[in-house]
Amino acid sequence: MVSIDGLADLWNRLLSAQPDPPALLVLLTGLAALAVVSTRLPWQIARNVVTIAHEGGHALAAVLTGRKLHGIRLHSDTSGLTVSAGRPTGPGMILTLLAGYVAPPLVGLAGAWLLGGNRITLLLWVAVALLLAMLVVIRNVYGVLSLLVTGGVVLAVSWYASPQVQAAFAYAGVWFLLLGGVRPVVELQRLRARGRMPASDADQLAGITPLPAFFWVTVFALVNLASLVFGALLLAGPLLTGAGLTG
């Protein structure tokens, strides 16, 4: 049985602010995330995290707009599918379709805000909680395994790793979500231009609104780029102050 003092210690650990990270750590984790996003094989592996956030965005928007969420499927080719029931048109369906591509960088922006306040442990635990909540609505084996592995890694880092490793992991993850939200939009438009994604989120939005699919791709791009800029500014606090550059 957990004592009151134990719960208090756990709560303090969760909400306490960690020291400012070295500026070099912020810079190197950003460069590492950029390298992953820019290279083929690392991107194909790490993109599963972006897919989890993408489908989670669809699911959350569906629930918040009153649609009935039937489940989420994650696939080994890094694609995914979120199924919900409700009106096929209207604001609820529009927001549900819109939420997918903008979710990863918006999650990254929220993470950058927490890191800006040095709430590294809180960020990691929130990530675990969100992954566990998403696990309830996963409807295929690969999806369950993806969430268990991802959540297990985050939990292990938050519980066993040193503060320095936690900081590096958290900053790398947030940088990756901010940067990794941009590439799928570029890929989406390239595939659309070749006629290979006729049922994309953008095309579905075009089908239920008077606006063309390219308009919605542009909205995705603008939201994601804005999230990247503001998130980068939040993360760059130690860089701007020069903390840790001189030892």
CSV table of C-alpha atoms in Angstrom, one decimal, residues 188-189 192 200-207 209 211-220:
chain,number,residue,atom,x,y,z
A,188,LEU,CA,0.7,14.1,-49.2
A,189,GLN,CA,0.8,16.8,-51.9
A,192,ARG,CA,-1.9,13.7,-54.7
A,200,SER,CA,-6.7,11.6,-48.5
A,201,ASP,CA,-7.9,13.7,-45.6
A,202,ALA,CA,-7.6,16.8,-47.8
A,203,ASP,CA,-9.7,15.2,-50.6
A,204,GLN,CA,-12.4,14.1,-48.1
A,205,LEU,CA,-12.5,17.6,-46.8
A,206,ALA,CA,-12.9,18.9,-50.3
A,207,GLY,CA,-15.8,16.5,-50.8
A,209,THR,CA,-16.9,21.6,-48.1
A,211,LEU,CA,-13.1,24.4,-50.8
A,212,PRO,CA,-10.6,22.4,-52.9
A,213,ALA,CA,-8.2,19.8,-51.6
A,214,PHE,CA,-5.2,22.0,-52.2
A,215,PHE,CA,-6.7,24.6,-49.8
A,216,TRP,CA,-6.8,22.0,-47.0
A,217,VAL,CA,-3.2,20.9,-47.8
A,218,THR,CA,-2.2,24.5,-47.5
A,219,VAL,CA,-4.0,24.7,-44.1
A,220,PHE,CA,-2.1,21.7,-42.9
